[in-house]
């Protein structure tokens, strides 16, 4: 599942992400799944670049 965020002219990425987060109700399980996905991806990148 990929997320697409359309950034408006002159808008920062942080602001666009906040706008996406406030778009509607998100189940707690979906929120946990999304945060776990980001955490795992960051761990993967950290492990990948530690070996370089």
Short mmCIF file of N, CA and C in Angstrom, two decimals:
data_model
loop_
_atom_site.label_atom_id
_atom_site.label_comp_id
_atom_site.label_asym_id
_atom_site.label_seq_id
_atom_site.Cartn_x
_atom_site.Cartn_y
_atom_site.Cartn_z
N UNK A 1 0.85 -1.18 0.00
CA UNK A 1 0.00 0.00 0.00
C UNK A 1 0.89 1.23 0.00
N UNK A 2 0.81 2.00 -1.06
CA UNK A 2 1.58 3.23 -1.12
C UNK A 2 0.66 4.42 -0.89
N UNK A 3 1.22 5.45 -0.35
CA UNK A 3 0.45 6.65 -0.03
C UNK A 3 0.86 7.75 -0.98
N UNK A 4 -0.13 8.42 -1.54
CA UNK A 4 0.15 9.53 -2.43
C UNK A 4 -0.34 10.81 -1.78
N UNK A 5 0.55 11.77 -1.69
CA UNK A 5 0.19 13.06 -1.09
C UNK A 5 0.49 14.14 -2.12
N UNK A 6 -0.52 14.89 -2.45
CA UNK A 6 -0.33 15.98 -3.40
C UNK A 6 0.03 17.24 -2.62
N UNK A 7 1.20 17.77 -2.93
CA UNK A 7 1.68 18.96 -2.24
C UNK A 7 1.27 20.19 -3.03
N UNK A 8 0.65 21.10 -2.35
CA UNK A 8 0.21 22.34 -2.98
C UNK A 8 1.39 23.28 -3.17
N UNK A 9 1.20 24.25 -4.05
CA UNK A 9 2.26 25.20 -4.35
C UNK A 9 2.61 25.99 -3.08
N UNK A 10 3.89 26.00 -2.73
CA UNK A 10 4.35 26.74 -1.56
C UNK A 10 4.11 26.03 -0.23
N UNK A 11 3.68 24.78 -0.27
CA UNK A 11 3.38 24.03 0.95
C UNK A 11 4.56 23.13 1.30
N UNK A 12 4.87 23.03 2.59
CA UNK A 12 5.95 22.15 3.02
C UNK A 12 5.44 20.72 3.09
N UNK A 13 6.38 19.78 3.06
CA UNK A 13 6.02 18.36 3.14
C UNK A 13 5.38 18.06 4.49
N UNK A 14 5.92 18.64 5.56
CA UNK A 14 5.36 18.41 6.89
C UNK A 14 3.90 18.83 6.96
N UNK A 15 3.61 19.97 6.37
CA UNK A 15 2.24 20.48 6.40
C UNK A 15 1.31 19.58 5.58
N UNK A 16 1.80 19.07 4.46
CA UNK A 16 1.01 18.17 3.62
C UNK A 16 0.72 16.86 4.35
N UNK A 17 1.71 16.36 5.08
CA UNK A 17 1.50 15.13 5.85
C UNK A 17 0.49 15.35 6.97
N UNK A 18 0.57 16.50 7.62
CA UNK A 18 -0.40 16.83 8.67
C UNK A 18 -1.80 16.92 8.09
N UNK A 19 -1.90 17.51 6.90
CA UNK A 19 -3.20 17.64 6.25
C UNK A 19 -3.76 16.25 5.94
N UNK A 20 -2.90 15.34 5.51
CA UNK A 20 -3.34 13.97 5.23
C UNK A 20 -3.81 13.29 6.51
N UNK A 21 -3.09 13.50 7.60
CA UNK A 21 -3.43 12.85 8.87
C UNK A 21 -4.78 13.32 9.39
N UNK A 22 -5.14 14.56 9.11
CA UNK A 22 -6.40 15.10 9.61
C UNK A 22 -7.56 14.89 8.66
N UNK A 23 -7.32 14.15 7.56
CA UNK A 23 -8.33 13.99 6.52
C UNK A 23 -9.58 13.26 7.00
N UNK A 24 -9.40 12.28 7.86
CA UNK A 24 -10.55 11.52 8.35
C UNK A 24 -10.13 10.60 9.47
N UNK A 25 -11.08 9.84 9.99
CA UNK A 25 -10.78 8.93 11.09
C UNK A 25 -9.92 7.78 10.61
N UNK A 26 -8.95 7.42 11.40
CA UNK A 26 -8.09 6.29 11.10
C UNK A 26 -8.17 5.33 12.28
N UNK A 27 -8.44 4.06 11.99
CA UNK A 27 -8.53 3.07 13.06
C UNK A 27 -7.19 2.97 13.79
N UNK A 28 -7.22 2.70 15.08
CA UNK A 28 -5.97 2.55 15.83
C UNK A 28 -5.07 1.46 15.25
N UNK A 29 -5.66 0.38 14.76
CA UNK A 29 -4.86 -0.70 14.16
C UNK A 29 -4.16 -0.22 12.89
N UNK A 30 -4.85 0.60 12.11
CA UNK A 30 -4.24 1.14 10.89
C UNK A 30 -3.10 2.09 11.23
N UNK A 31 -3.29 2.88 12.27
CA UNK A 31 -2.25 3.81 12.70
C UNK A 31 -1.01 3.04 13.15
N UNK A 32 -1.23 1.98 13.96
CA UNK A 32 -0.10 1.16 14.41
C UNK A 32 0.62 0.51 13.23
N UNK A 33 -0.16 -0.01 12.28
CA UNK A 33 0.42 -0.66 11.11
C UNK A 33 1.26 0.33 10.30
N UNK A 34 0.76 1.55 10.13
CA UNK A 34 1.47 2.58 9.36
C UNK A 34 2.78 2.97 10.07
N UNK A 35 2.71 3.16 11.38
CA UNK A 35 3.89 3.54 12.14
C UNK A 35 4.93 2.42 12.15
N UNK A 36 4.46 1.17 12.24
CA UNK A 36 5.37 0.03 12.23
C UNK A 36 6.07 -0.09 10.88
N UNK A 37 5.33 0.20 9.81
CA UNK A 37 5.90 0.15 8.47
C UNK A 37 7.03 1.17 8.33
N UNK A 38 6.82 2.38 8.81
CA UNK A 38 7.84 3.43 8.75
C UNK A 38 9.04 3.03 9.59
N UNK A 39 8.78 2.50 10.79
CA UNK A 39 9.86 2.09 11.69
C UNK A 39 10.72 1.00 11.05
N UNK A 40 10.07 0.01 10.45
CA UNK A 40 10.80 -1.08 9.81
C UNK A 40 11.62 -0.58 8.62
N UNK A 41 11.06 0.32 7.85
CA UNK A 41 11.77 0.86 6.69
C UNK A 41 12.99 1.65 7.13
N UNK A 42 12.84 2.46 8.17
CA UNK A 42 13.98 3.23 8.68
C UNK A 42 15.07 2.31 9.22
N UNK A 43 14.67 1.22 9.89
CA UNK A 43 15.64 0.25 10.40
C UNK A 43 16.37 -0.42 9.24
N UNK A 44 15.64 -0.72 8.17
CA UNK A 44 16.25 -1.32 6.98
C UNK A 44 17.29 -0.39 6.37
N UNK A 45 16.95 0.88 6.24
CA UNK A 45 17.89 1.86 5.67
C UNK A 45 19.11 2.03 6.57
N UNK A 46 18.87 2.10 7.88
CA UNK A 46 19.97 2.26 8.83
C UNK A 46 20.94 1.07 8.72
N UNK A 47 20.38 -0.14 8.66
CA UNK A 47 21.21 -1.34 8.56
C UNK A 47 21.96 -1.36 7.23
N UNK A 48 21.29 -0.95 6.16
CA UNK A 48 21.90 -0.95 4.84
C UNK A 48 23.08 0.01 4.77
N UNK A 49 22.92 1.20 5.33
CA UNK A 49 23.96 2.22 5.23
C UNK A 49 25.05 2.10 6.29
N UNK A 50 24.82 1.29 7.32
CA UNK A 50 25.87 1.05 8.31
C UNK A 50 26.99 0.21 7.72
N UNK A 51 26.65 -0.63 6.76
CA UNK A 51 27.64 -1.52 6.14
C UNK A 51 28.48 -0.82 5.07
N UNK A 52 28.09 0.35 4.67
CA UNK A 52 28.79 1.05 3.58
C UNK A 52 30.06 1.70 4.05
#
